[in-house]
PDB file of C-alpha atoms (C1' of nucleotides) in Angstrom:
ATOM      1  CA  MET A   1       4.290  19.045  -8.983  1.00 44.00           C
ATOM      2  CA  GLU A   2       7.249  20.452  -7.152  1.00 49.00           C
ATOM      3  CA  PHE A   3       5.279  20.317  -3.971  1.00 55.00           C
ATOM      4  CA  LEU A   4       4.486  16.688  -4.443  1.00 54.00           C
ATOM      5  CA  SER A   5       8.114  15.811  -5.002  1.00 57.00           C
ATOM      6  CA  LEU A   6       9.033  17.679  -1.883  1.00 62.00           C
ATOM      7  CA  ILE A   7       6.385  15.952   0.125  1.00 65.00           C
ATOM      8  CA  GLN A   8       7.325  12.571  -1.231  1.00 65.00           C
ATOM      9  CA  GLU A   9      10.935  13.240  -0.400  1.00 68.00           C
ATOM     10  CA  LEU A  10      10.033  14.199   3.150  1.00 69.00           C
ATOM     11  CA  ASN A  11       7.836  11.171   3.532  1.00 70.00           C
ATOM     12  CA  GLN A  12      10.631   8.972   2.333  1.00 71.00           C
ATOM     13  CA  GLY A  13      13.025  10.547   4.765  1.00 73.00           C
ATOM     14  CA  LYS A  14      10.557   9.953   7.508  1.00 72.00           C
ATOM     15  CA  GLN A  15      10.179   6.340   6.544  1.00 71.00           C
ATOM     16  CA  LEU A  16      13.909   5.847   6.498  1.00 73.00           C
ATOM     17  CA  ALA A  17      14.146   7.389   9.926  1.00 72.00           C
ATOM     18  CA  ASN A  18      11.466   4.970  11.015  1.00 71.00           C
ATOM     19  CA  GLN A  19      13.521   2.127   9.635  1.00 71.00           C
ATOM     20  CA  LEU A  20      16.549   3.378  11.473  1.00 73.00           C
ATOM     21  CA  ARG A  21      14.579   3.545  14.664  1.00 68.00           C
ATOM     22  CA  ASN A  22      13.490  -0.016  14.077  1.00 68.00           C
ATOM     23  CA  HIS A  23      17.064  -1.134  13.729  1.00 68.00           C
ATOM     24  CA  LEU A  24      18.089   0.426  16.997  1.00 66.00           C
ATOM     25  CA  HIS A  25      17.902  -2.076  19.745  1.00 57.00           C
ATOM     26  CA  PRO A  26      15.955  -0.679  22.692  1.00 53.00           C
ATOM     27  CA  SER A  27      18.669  -1.577  25.131  1.00 53.00           C
ATOM     28  CA  SER A  28      21.529  -0.327  22.994  1.00 51.00           C
ATOM     29  CA  SER A  29      21.041   3.365  22.970  1.00 54.00           C
ATOM     30  CA  SER A  30      18.087   5.186  24.323  1.00 59.00           C
ATOM     31  CA  HIS A  31      19.848   8.368  23.316  1.00 64.00           C
ATOM     32  CA  GLY A  32      19.942   7.176  19.748  1.00 67.00           C
ATOM     33  CA  ILE A  33      16.245   6.440  19.815  1.00 63.00           C
ATOM     34  CA  LEU A  34      15.588   9.876  21.216  1.00 69.00           C
ATOM     35  CA  LEU A  35      17.547  11.413  18.392  1.00 70.00           C
ATOM     36  CA  VAL A  36      15.645   9.429  15.812  1.00 69.00           C
ATOM     37  CA  ASP A  37      12.419  10.510  17.454  1.00 69.00           C
ATOM     38  CA  LYS A  38      13.526  14.100  17.108  1.00 70.00           C
ATOM     39  CA  ILE A  39      14.317  13.542  13.466  1.00 70.00           C
ATOM     40  CA  LEU A  40      10.893  12.059  12.964  1.00 69.00           C
ATOM     41  CA  ARG A  41       9.293  15.012  14.660  1.00 70.00           C
ATOM     42  CA  SER A  42      11.194  17.369  12.393  1.00 67.00           C
ATOM     43  CA  TYR A  43       9.895  15.548   9.365  1.00 67.00           C
ATOM     44  CA  GLU A  44       6.391  15.704  10.706  1.00 67.00           C
ATOM     45  CA  ASN A  45       6.667  19.405  11.412  1.00 63.00           C
ATOM     46  CA  ALA A  46       8.023  20.050   7.950  1.00 65.00           C
ATOM     47  CA  LEU A  47       5.175  18.114   6.411  1.00 62.00           C
ATOM     48  CA  LEU A  48       2.651  19.953   8.498  1.00 61.00           C
ATOM     49  CA  ALA A  49       4.151  23.292   7.585  1.00 57.00           C
ATOM     50  CA  LEU A  50       4.017  22.370   3.931  1.00 58.00           C
ATOM     51  CA  SER A  51       0.467  21.192   4.167  1.00 54.00           C
ATOM     52  CA  ALA A  52      -0.582  24.445   5.798  1.00 50.00           C
ATOM     53  CA  GLY A  53       1.156  26.630   3.278  1.00 48.00           C
ATOM     54  CA  GLY A  54       0.873  24.750   0.049  1.00 45.00           C
ATOM     55  CA  GLY A  55      -2.498  23.114   0.071  1.00 41.00           C
ATOM     56  CA  ALA A  56      -3.755  24.866  -3.009  1.00 40.00           C
ATOM     57  CA  SER A  57      -0.697  24.012  -5.042  1.00 40.00           C
ATOM     58  CA  VAL A  58      -0.907  20.416  -4.012  1.00 38.00           C
ATOM     59  CA  ASN A  59      -4.576  20.333  -4.807  1.00 40.00           C
ATOM     60  CA  SER A  60      -4.040  21.591  -8.291  1.00 37.00           C
ATOM     61  CA  ALA A  61      -1.203  19.179  -8.791  1.00 36.00           C
ATOM     62  CA  ILE A  62      -3.373  16.310  -7.702  1.00 36.00           C
ATOM     63  CA  ALA A  63      -6.342  17.285  -9.810  1.00 37.00           C
ATOM     64  CA  PRO A  64      -5.252  15.303 -12.889  1.00 38.00           C
ATOM     65  CA  VAL A  65      -5.136  12.196 -10.763  1.00 38.00           C
ATOM     66  CA  ASN A  66      -8.850  11.983 -10.452  1.00 40.00           C
ATOM     67  CA  ALA A  67      -9.374  12.542 -14.116  1.00 38.00           C
ATOM     68  CA  ALA A  68      -6.816   9.898 -14.949  1.00 39.00           C
ATOM     69  CA  VAL A  69      -8.398   7.396 -12.627  1.00 39.00           C
ATOM     70  CA  LYS A  70     -11.860   8.123 -13.867  1.00 40.00           C
ATOM     71  CA  ASP A  71     -10.784   7.859 -17.458  1.00 40.00           C
ATOM     72  CA  GLY A  72      -9.181   4.558 -16.730  1.00 40.00           C
ATOM     73  CA  ASP A  73      -5.864   5.808 -17.957  1.00 43.00           C
ATOM     74  CA  VAL A  74      -3.678   3.072 -16.626  1.00 44.00           C
ATOM     75  CA  SER A  75      -0.361   4.727 -17.273  1.00 43.00           C
ATOM     76  CA  LYS A  76      -1.300   7.864 -15.416  1.00 46.00           C
ATOM     77  CA  LYS A  77      -2.943   5.847 -12.737  1.00 49.00           C
ATOM     78  CA  ARG A  78       0.285   3.967 -12.223  1.00 55.00           C
ATOM     79  CA  LYS A  79       2.117   7.146 -11.561  1.00 55.00           C
ATOM     80  CA  LEU A  80      -0.472   8.911  -9.506  1.00 58.00           C
ATOM     81  CA  MET A  81      -2.348   6.228  -7.669  1.00 64.00           C
ATOM     82  CA  ALA A  82      -2.272   6.412  -3.895  1.00 65.00           C
ATOM     83  CA  LYS A  83       0.790   4.670  -2.629  1.00 70.00           C
ATOM     84  CA  TRP A  84       2.058   3.868   0.803  1.00 69.00           C
ATOM     85  CA  SER A  85       4.604   1.504   2.122  1.00 67.00           C
ATOM     86  CA  GLU A  86       5.540  -0.324   5.238  1.00 66.00           C
ATOM     87  CA  GLN A  87       8.101  -2.732   6.462  1.00 66.00           C
ATOM     88  CA  VAL A  88       7.186  -6.235   7.413  1.00 66.00           C
ATOM     89  CA  LYS A  89       9.467  -8.327   9.512  1.00 63.00           C
ATOM     90  CA  VAL A  90       9.206 -12.010   8.864  1.00 60.00           C
ATOM     91  CA  SER A  91       9.973 -14.380  11.669  1.00 51.00           C
ATOM     92  CA  SER A  92      12.438 -17.157  10.972  1.00 44.00           C
ATOM     93  CA  GLY A  93      11.005 -20.214   9.332  1.00 43.00           C
ATOM     94  CA  SER A  94       7.933 -18.550   7.998  1.00 43.00           C
ATOM     95  CA  ALA A  95       7.112 -16.932   4.730  1.00 42.00           C
ATOM     96  CA  VAL A  96      10.500 -17.448   3.187  1.00 36.00           C
ATOM     97  CA  GLU A  97       9.106 -16.366  -0.136  1.00 42.00           C
ATOM     98  CA  GLY A  98       8.009 -13.061   1.233  1.00 40.00           C
ATOM     99  CA  PRO A  99       5.202 -11.643   3.282  1.00 41.00           C
ATOM    100  CA  GLY A 100       2.535 -13.912   2.069  1.00 45.00           C
ATOM    101  CA  CYS A 101      -0.745 -12.840   3.422  1.00 50.00           C
ATOM    102  CA  ASP A 102      -1.998  -9.616   4.871  1.00 65.00           C
ATOM    103  CA  GLY A 103      -5.614 -10.562   4.883  1.00 70.00           C
ATOM    104  CA  PHE A 104      -6.111 -10.031   1.205  1.00 77.00           C
ATOM    105  CA  SER A 105      -5.777 -12.420  -1.629  1.00 83.00           C
ATOM    106  CA  TRP A 106      -2.874 -11.477  -3.872  1.00 88.00           C
ATOM    107  CA  ARG A 107      -1.743 -12.904  -7.139  1.00 90.00           C
ATOM    108  CA  LYS A 108       1.804 -12.491  -8.330  1.00 92.00           C
ATOM    109  CA  TYR A 109       2.058 -11.080 -11.822  1.00 92.00           C
ATOM    110  CA  GLY A 110       5.696 -10.239 -12.117  1.00 92.00           C
ATOM    111  CA  GLN A 111       9.131 -10.113 -10.637  1.00 92.00           C
ATOM    112  CA  LYS A 112      11.963  -7.855 -11.504  1.00 91.00           C
ATOM    113  CA  ASP A 113      15.545  -7.277 -10.538  1.00 90.00           C
ATOM    114  CA  ILE A 114      15.902  -3.751  -9.318  1.00 88.00           C
ATOM    115  CA  LEU A 115      19.030  -1.791 -10.004  1.00 87.00           C
ATOM    116  CA  GLY A 116      21.104  -1.429  -6.877  1.00 86.00           C
ATOM    117  CA  SER A 117      19.008  -3.870  -4.925  1.00 86.00           C
ATOM    118  CA  GLN A 118      20.279  -7.219  -3.896  1.00 86.00           C
ATOM    119  CA  PHE A 119      16.904  -8.919  -4.138  1.00 88.00           C
ATOM    120  CA  PRO A 120      14.263  -8.895  -6.872  1.00 90.00           C
ATOM    121  CA  ARG A 121      10.985  -7.078  -6.419  1.00 92.00           C
ATOM    122  CA  GLY A 122       7.796  -9.046  -6.638  1.00 91.00           C
ATOM    123  CA  TYR A 123       4.648  -7.547  -8.114  1.00 93.00           C
ATOM    124  CA  PHE A 124       1.271  -8.598  -6.798  1.00 91.00           C
ATOM    125  CA  ARG A 125      -2.265  -7.612  -7.652  1.00 89.00           C
ATOM    126  CA  CYS A 126      -5.505  -8.377  -5.947  1.00 87.00           C
ATOM    127  CA  SER A 127      -6.893 -11.759  -6.972  1.00 84.00           C
ATOM    128  CA  HIS A 128     -10.248 -10.078  -7.485  1.00 82.00           C
ATOM    129  CA  ARG A 129      -8.915  -7.698 -10.097  1.00 79.00           C
ATOM    130  CA  PHE A 130     -10.858  -9.298 -12.895  1.00 77.00           C
ATOM    131  CA  THR A 131     -13.846 -10.630 -11.016  1.00 78.00           C
ATOM    132  CA  GLN A 132     -14.527  -7.467  -9.047  1.00 75.00           C
ATOM    133  CA  GLY A 133     -12.352  -4.898 -10.723  1.00 76.00           C
ATOM    134  CA  CYS A 134     -10.235  -4.399  -7.636  1.00 80.00           C
ATOM    135  CA  LEU A 135      -7.170  -2.381  -8.629  1.00 79.00           C
ATOM    136  CA  ALA A 136      -5.117  -2.784  -5.487  1.00 83.00           C
ATOM    137  CA  THR A 137      -1.547  -3.860  -6.052  1.00 87.00           C
ATOM    138  CA  LYS A 138       1.491  -4.300  -3.921  1.00 87.00           C
ATOM    139  CA  GLN A 139       5.200  -4.631  -4.419  1.00 89.00           C
ATOM    140  CA  VAL A 140       7.310  -6.742  -2.134  1.00 89.00           C
ATOM    141  CA  GLN A 141      11.036  -6.532  -1.851  1.00 87.00           C
ATOM    142  CA  LYS A 142      13.488  -7.898   0.627  1.00 84.00           C
ATOM    143  CA  SER A 143      15.469  -5.302   2.433  1.00 81.00           C
ATOM    144  CA  ASP A 144      19.121  -5.276   1.472  1.00 79.00           C
ATOM    145  CA  ASN A 145      20.163  -4.612   5.013  1.00 78.00           C
ATOM    146  CA  ASP A 146      18.020  -7.209   6.696  1.00 79.00           C
ATOM    147  CA  PRO A 147      16.652 -10.121   4.647  1.00 75.00           C
ATOM    148  CA  THR A 148      14.091 -10.792   7.325  1.00 77.00           C
ATOM    149  CA  ILE A 149      12.508  -7.453   6.560  1.00 80.00           C
ATOM    150  CA  TYR A 150      10.357  -6.904   3.517  1.00 82.00           C
ATOM    151  CA  ASP A 151       9.544  -3.528   2.117  1.00 82.00           C
ATOM    152  CA  VAL A 152       5.944  -3.692   1.006  1.00 85.00           C
ATOM    153  CA  THR A 153       4.503  -0.931  -1.108  1.00 85.00           C
ATOM    154  CA  TYR A 154       0.762  -0.853  -1.575  1.00 84.00           C
ATOM    155  CA  ARG A 155      -0.993   0.969  -4.373  1.00 81.00           C
ATOM    156  CA  GLY A 156      -4.623   1.708  -4.679  1.00 77.00           C
ATOM    157  CA  ARG A 157      -7.212   0.526  -2.262  1.00 73.00           C
ATOM    158  CA  HIS A 158      -9.214  -2.620  -2.308  1.00 75.00           C
ATOM    159  CA  THR A 159     -12.659  -2.315  -3.775  1.00 75.00           C
ATOM    160  CA  CYS A 160     -13.263  -6.027  -3.689  1.00 74.00           C
ATOM    161  CA  ASN A 161     -15.351  -7.931  -1.241  1.00 66.00           C
ATOM    162  CA  LYS A 162     -12.089  -9.437  -0.464  1.00 53.00           C
ATOM    163  CA  ALA A 163     -10.153 -11.968   1.210  1.00 43.00           C
ATOM    164  CA  LEU A 164     -12.661 -13.583   3.436  1.00 42.00           C
ATOM    165  CA  HIS A 165     -13.314 -15.782   0.461  1.00 42.00           C
ATOM    166  CA  SER A 166      -9.741 -15.935  -0.619  1.00 40.00           C
ATOM    167  CA  THR A 167      -7.936 -19.098  -1.546  1.00 39.00           C
ATOM    168  CA  ASN A 168      -5.502 -18.757   1.294  1.00 39.00           C
ATOM    169  CA  THR A 169      -4.573 -21.892   3.047  1.00 38.00           C
ATOM    170  CA  PRO A 170      -5.286 -22.136   6.741  1.00 36.00           C
ATOM    171  CA  GLN A 171      -1.580 -21.685   7.365  1.00 37.00           C
ATOM    172  CA  GLU A 172      -1.545 -18.541   5.319  1.00 37.00           C
ATOM    173  CA  HIS A 173      -4.577 -17.321   7.085  1.00 39.00           C
ATOM    174  CA  GLN A 174      -2.864 -17.878  10.377  1.00 37.00           C
ATOM    175  CA  ASN A 175       0.093 -15.890   9.129  1.00 38.00           C
ATOM    176  CA  SER A 176      -2.242 -13.177   8.090  1.00 36.00           C
ATOM    177  CA  LEU A 177      -3.250 -12.612  11.629  1.00 34.00           C
ATOM    178  CA  LEU A 178       0.323 -11.828  12.473  1.00 33.00           C
ATOM    179  CA  GLN A 179       1.124  -9.660   9.549  1.00 36.00           C
ATOM    180  CA  HIS A 180      -0.047  -6.521   7.814  1.00 38.00           C
ATOM    181  CA  PRO A 181      -1.780  -4.388   6.925  1.00 42.00           C
ATOM    182  CA  ILE A 182      -4.594  -5.954   8.846  1.00 38.00           C
ATOM    183  CA  PRO A 183      -4.070  -5.355  12.505  1.00 35.00           C
ATOM    184  CA  PRO A 184      -0.731  -6.369  13.796  1.00 35.00           C
ATOM    185  CA  LYS A 185      -0.698  -6.946  17.471  1.00 35.00           C
ATOM    186  CA  GLN A 186       0.489  -3.735  18.922  1.00 34.00           C
ATOM    187  CA  GLU A 187       3.301  -5.328  20.849  1.00 33.00           C
ATOM    188  CA  GLU A 188       4.674  -6.816  17.665  1.00 34.00           C
ATOM    189  CA  LYS A 189       4.883  -3.455  16.019  1.00 35.00           C
ATOM    190  CA  PRO A 190       6.468  -1.094  18.454  1.00 34.00           C
ATOM    191  CA  LEU A 191       6.148   2.612  18.813  1.00 31.00           C
ATOM    192  CA  GLN A 192       7.386   3.344  15.340  1.00 32.00           C
ATOM    193  CA  GLN A 193       4.270   1.876  13.866  1.00 33.00           C
ATOM    194  CA  LEU A 194       2.078   4.401  15.509  1.00 31.00           C
ATOM    195  CA  HIS A 195       3.401   6.932  13.082  1.00 34.00           C
ATOM    196  CA  ASP A 196       3.138   4.824   9.991  1.00 35.00           C
ATOM    197  CA  PRO A 197       0.244   5.442   7.630  1.00 34.00           C
ATOM    198  CA  LEU A 198      -1.142   2.006   8.117  1.00 35.00           C
ATOM    199  CA  CYS A 199      -0.871   2.052  11.823  1.00 33.00           C
ATOM    200  CA  PHE A 200      -2.820   5.045  12.859  1.00 32.00           C
ATOM    201  CA  MET A 201      -5.666   2.692  13.260  1.00 32.00           C
ATOM    202  CA  PHE A 202      -4.053   1.315  16.375  1.00 30.00           C
ATOM    203  CA  SER A 203      -3.172   4.599  17.842  1.00 31.00           C
ATOM    204  CA  SER A 204      -5.377   6.376  20.266  1.00 32.00           C
ATOM    205  CA  ASP A 205      -3.644   9.597  19.404  1.00 33.00           C
ATOM    206  CA  PRO A 206      -5.197  11.820  16.836  1.00 32.00           C
ATOM    207  CA  ILE A 207      -3.401  11.376  13.556  1.00 31.00           C
ATOM    208  CA  ARG A 208      -3.203  13.812  10.770  1.00 33.00           C
ATOM    209  CA  VAL A 209      -4.064  13.070   7.228  1.00 34.00           C
ATOM    210  CA  LYS A 210      -4.216  15.493   4.424  1.00 34.00           C
ATOM    211  CA  SER A 211      -6.831  15.437   1.791  1.00 33.00           C
ATOM    212  CA  GLU A 212      -5.549  16.563  -1.544  1.00 34.00           C
ATOM    213  CA  ASN A 213      -8.985  16.866  -2.898  1.00 34.00           C
ATOM    214  CA  LEU A 214     -10.382  19.612  -0.786  1.00 31.00           C
ATOM    215  CA  ASP A 215     -11.629  22.384  -2.922  1.00 33.00           C
ATOM    216  CA  ASN A 216     -10.852  25.365  -0.794  1.00 34.00           C
ATOM    217  CA  ALA A 217     -11.833  27.822  -3.451  1.00 32.00           C
ATOM    218  CA  ASN A 218     -15.205  26.234  -3.296  1.00 35.00           C
ATOM    219  CA  GLY A 219     -15.748  26.955   0.321  1.00 32.00           C
ATOM    220  CA  GLY A 220     -13.688  24.066   1.566  1.00 31.00           C
ATOM    221  CA  LEU A 221     -16.049  21.338   0.605  1.00 31.00           C
ATOM    222  CA  LEU A 222     -14.930  18.340   2.557  1.00 32.00           C
ATOM    223  CA  GLN A 223     -14.371  14.929   1.200  1.00 33.00           C
ATOM    224  CA  PRO A 224     -14.126  12.445   3.999  1.00 31.00           C
ATOM    225  CA  PHE A 225     -10.964  10.499   4.236  1.00 33.00           C
ATOM    226  CA  CYS A 226     -10.996   6.791   3.755  1.00 35.00           C
ATOM    227  CA  PRO A 227      -8.020   4.885   5.027  1.00 36.00           C
ATOM    228  CA  PRO A 228      -6.658   1.742   3.430  1.00 37.00           C
ATOM    229  CA  SER A 229      -9.543  -0.590   3.087  1.00 36.00           C
ATOM    230  CA  PRO A 230      -8.633  -3.163   5.719  1.00 35.00           C
ATOM    231  CA  MET A 231      -9.689  -0.886   8.494  1.00 34.00           C
ATOM    232  CA  PHE A 232     -13.315  -0.696   7.648  1.00 33.00           C
ATOM    233  CA  GLY A 233     -15.836  -3.005   9.077  1.00 31.00           C
ATOM    234  CA  SER A 234     -16.968  -4.748   5.958  1.00 34.00           C
ATOM    235  CA  GLU A 235     -13.462  -5.750   5.208  1.00 35.00           C
ATOM    236  CA  VAL A 236     -12.194  -6.694   8.599  1.00 35.00           C
ATOM    237  CA  GLN A 237     -13.228  -9.743  10.395  1.00 37.00           C
ATOM    238  CA  ASP A 238     -14.933  -8.922  13.626  1.00 35.00           C
ATOM    239  CA  ASP A 239     -12.385 -10.572  15.794  1.00 35.00           C
ATOM    240  CA  GLN A 240      -9.611  -8.666  14.084  1.00 36.00           C
ATOM    241  CA  SER A 241     -11.034  -5.231  14.194  1.00 35.00           C
ATOM    242  CA  PRO A 242      -8.797  -2.888  16.078  1.00 33.00           C
ATOM    243  CA  PHE A 243     -11.750  -0.650  16.707  1.00 32.00           C
ATOM    244  CA  ARG A 244     -13.949  -2.983  18.534  1.00 33.00           C
ATOM    245  CA  GLU A 245     -13.090  -1.896  21.976  1.00 30.00           C
ATOM    246  CA  SER A 246     -12.566   1.746  21.575  1.00 30.00           C
ATOM    247  CA  GLU A 247     -13.044   4.863  19.612  1.00 30.00           C
ATOM    248  CA  CYS A 248     -10.535   6.140  17.184  1.00 31.00           C
ATOM    249  CA  SER A 249      -9.818   9.705  16.492  1.00 31.00           C
ATOM    250  CA  LEU A 250      -8.598  11.060  13.213  1.00 33.00           C
ATOM    251  CA  THR A 251      -7.727  14.584  12.377  1.00 31.00           C
ATOM    252  CA  PHE A 252      -8.182  15.772   8.858  1.00 31.00           C
ATOM    253  CA  GLU A 253      -6.226  18.614   7.619  1.00 31.00           C
ATOM    254  CA  SER A 254      -6.647  20.977   4.763  1.00 32.00           C
ATOM    255  CA  ASN A 255      -6.347  24.684   5.070  1.00 34.00           C
ATOM    256  CA  ASP A 256      -9.013  24.096   7.626  1.00 33.00           C
ATOM    257  CA  THR A 257      -8.225  21.482  10.178  1.00 32.00           C
ATOM    258  CA  PHE A 258     -11.000  19.372  11.508  1.00 33.00           C
ATOM    259  CA  GLY A 259     -11.416  16.233  13.477  1.00 33.00           C
ATOM    260  CA  LEU A 260     -13.147  12.973  12.871  1.00 37.00           C
ATOM    261  CA  CYS A 261     -14.175  10.564  15.549  1.00 35.00           C
ATOM    262  CA  CYS A 262     -15.114   7.021  14.725  1.00 35.00           C
ATOM    263  CA  ASP A 263     -17.116   5.130  17.264  1.00 34.00           C
ATOM    264  CA  PHE A 264     -17.065   1.544  16.206  1.00 34.00           C
ATOM    265  CA  GLU A 265     -19.345   0.551  18.985  1.00 34.00           C
ATOM    266  CA  THR A 266     -22.127   2.471  17.354  1.00 34.00           C
ATOM    267  CA  GLY A 267     -20.774   2.403  13.835  1.00 33.00           C
ATOM    268  CA  PHE A 268     -20.999   6.141  13.523  1.00 35.00           C
ATOM    269  CA  VAL A 269     -18.450   8.654  12.466  1.00 35.00           C
ATOM    270  CA  SER A 270     -18.866  12.114  13.793  1.00 36.00           C
ATOM    271  CA  ILE A 271     -17.413  15.103  12.089  1.00 36.00           C
ATOM    272  CA  PRO A 272     -17.666  18.466  13.769  1.00 35.00           C
ATOM    273  CA  SER A 273     -19.228  21.490  12.223  1.00 36.00           C
ATOM    274  CA  SER A 274     -21.404  21.161   9.208  1.00 34.00           C
ATOM    275  CA  MET A 275     -21.212  17.447   8.699  1.00 36.00           C
ATOM    276  CA  THR A 276     -23.753  15.184  10.270  1.00 35.00           C
ATOM    277  CA  ASN A 277     -23.239  11.687  11.555  1.00 36.00           C
ATOM    278  CA  ILE A 278     -22.756   9.112   8.873  1.00 34.00           C
ATOM    279  CA  SER A 279     -22.317   5.401   9.081  1.00 35.00           C
ATOM    280  CA  ILE A 280     -19.101   3.599   8.296  1.00 35.00           C
ATOM    281  CA  GLY A 281     -20.649   2.270   5.165  1.00 35.00           C
ATOM    282  CA  ASP A 282     -21.616   5.728   4.077  1.00 35.00           C
ATOM    283  CA  LEU A 283     -18.146   6.975   4.786  1.00 36.00           C
ATOM    284  CA  GLU A 284     -16.647   4.288   2.654  1.00 39.00           C
ATOM    285  CA  GLU A 285     -19.094   5.199  -0.051  1.00 37.00           C
ATOM    286  CA  TYR A 286     -18.110   8.808  -0.033  1.00 37.00           C
ATOM    287  CA  CYS A 287     -14.443   8.666   0.358  1.00 39.00           C
ATOM    288  CA  SER A 288     -11.649   8.055  -2.024  1.00 38.00           C
ATOM    289  CA  PHE A 289      -8.346   7.070  -0.569  1.00 39.00           C
ATOM    290  CA  ASP A 290      -6.751   7.500  -3.937  1.00 38.00           C
ATOM    291  CA  ASN A 291      -7.118  11.211  -3.617  1.00 38.00           C
ATOM    292  CA  LEU A 292      -5.355  11.523  -0.354  1.00 38.00           C
ATOM    293  CA  GLU A 293      -1.886  12.025   0.875  1.00 37.00           C
ATOM    294  CA  MET A 294      -1.103  10.974   4.400  1.00 38.00           C
ATOM    295  CA  PHE A 295       0.686  13.078   6.852  1.00 35.00           C
ATOM    296  CA  CYS A 296       0.926  10.998   9.933  1.00 33.00           C
TER     297      CYS A 296
ATOM    298  C1'  DG B   1      -8.298 -29.425 -15.804  1.00 93.53           C
ATOM    299  C1'  DT B   2      -7.864 -25.291 -13.416  1.00 93.53           C
ATOM    300  C1'  DG B   3      -5.634 -21.747 -11.213  1.00 93.53           C
ATOM    301  C1'  DA B   4      -1.154 -19.794  -9.731  1.00 93.53           C
ATOM    302  C1'  DT B   5       3.589 -18.640 -10.770  1.00 93.53           C
ATOM    303  C1'  DT B   6       7.508 -17.677 -13.746  1.00 93.53           C
ATOM    304  C1'  DT B   7       9.791 -15.115 -17.071  1.00 93.53           C
ATOM    305  C1'  DG B   8      10.891 -12.708 -21.323  1.00 93.53           C
ATOM    306  C1'  DA B   9       9.016  -8.949 -23.907  1.00 93.53           C
ATOM    307  C1'  DC B  10       6.898  -4.702 -24.212  1.00 93.53           C
ATOM    308  C1'  DC B  11       5.709  -0.050 -22.792  1.00 93.53           C
ATOM    309  C1'  DA B  12       5.715   4.339 -20.132  1.00 93.53           C
ATOM    310  C1'  DC B  13       8.228   7.504 -17.650  1.00 93.53           C
ATOM    311  C1'  DG B  14      12.039  10.475 -16.340  1.00 93.53           C
TER     312       DG B  14
ATOM    313  C1'  DC C   1      18.003   5.530 -23.398  1.00 93.53           C
ATOM    314  C1'  DG C   2      17.808   3.171 -18.934  1.00 93.53           C
ATOM    315  C1'  DT C   3      14.772   1.619 -15.525  1.00 93.53           C
ATOM    316  C1'  DG C   4      10.549   0.183 -13.383  1.00 93.53           C
ATOM    317  C1'  DG C   5       5.945  -1.728 -14.080  1.00 93.53           C
ATOM    318  C1'  DT C   6       2.826  -4.693 -16.605  1.00 93.53           C
ATOM    319  C1'  DC C   7       1.460  -8.164 -19.933  1.00 93.53           C
ATOM    320  C1'  DA C   8       0.895 -12.679 -21.503  1.00 93.53           C
ATOM    321  C1'  DA C   9       2.525 -17.224 -22.968  1.00 93.53           C
ATOM    322  C1'  DA C  10       4.684 -21.091 -20.930  1.00 93.53           C
ATOM    323  C1'  DT C  11       5.159 -23.791 -17.073  1.00 93.53           C
ATOM    324  C1'  DC C  12       4.057 -25.637 -12.602  1.00 93.53           C
ATOM    325  C1'  DA C  13       1.270 -27.379  -8.712  1.00 93.53           C
ATOM    326  C1'  DC C  14      -2.703 -29.238  -6.905  1.00 93.53           C
TER     327       DC C  14
END
DNA sequence: GTGATTTGACCACG
DNA sequence: CGTGGTCAAATCAC
């Protein structure tokens, strides 16, 4: 568990550095941005070093997660469920209540004042939780420093057929096209986003993710990575898919590093070595985002 | 009337 | 024991 704490701490540091970079005005200090970039790189290197050296420990630490999820143990699931966060900037005049729509249909189930935070945290779950058993949740909280920025923490991945049939108003739907995690326009989310977990999908650079579920003792049996659900075809409207025009390239990492190339023109994912081509649908079938920790 | 939101209470975790 | 996360009854909006 120590490893996990360490990794979480590093990830948090990286996120904060990202936030700092976001706050730096491009014209103000290019030197400052360079420094932040260096800090980010240090975090990434540290995470990579950890992932290379401590994979087995992390794997064993993660093992109970799967059991907890399978057993439907909600309390353990809460603690261990895949979690990632991002910052959403809300333009003036829109979404005063918070980042309303990210392409999914959310239902608010709670709000809580958080110690040390100026603004309350809102708790949302997928509207399809009961109809389709979708366990995705998110937490939304205004940033203390900048009320136009919301910290959004997602948990679990969507298993629902989703938001295409949501009850969003047309206005909300329009907002959704400008917000996250479904494709932000790249110019709206600057460089920083390319390093965020949810944004690798827009990057042409290989990104690194780490599967916690690789059983290295078992000959490194690979479990394909599945990113947050919005990026896969069935859940992304055609005209929103960031993959339509080009290939994406992902790099998985366990003790063995390997690459994954998604060609969304053909709908095939190719994985070098022993794995054969599989379709996007198959990939989604196989993978479990809940078991993964991102290192991008 | 139905579905969404609010809010106080409860529970799990550290 | 304090805090964060979830539940569920009451309330609100359409």
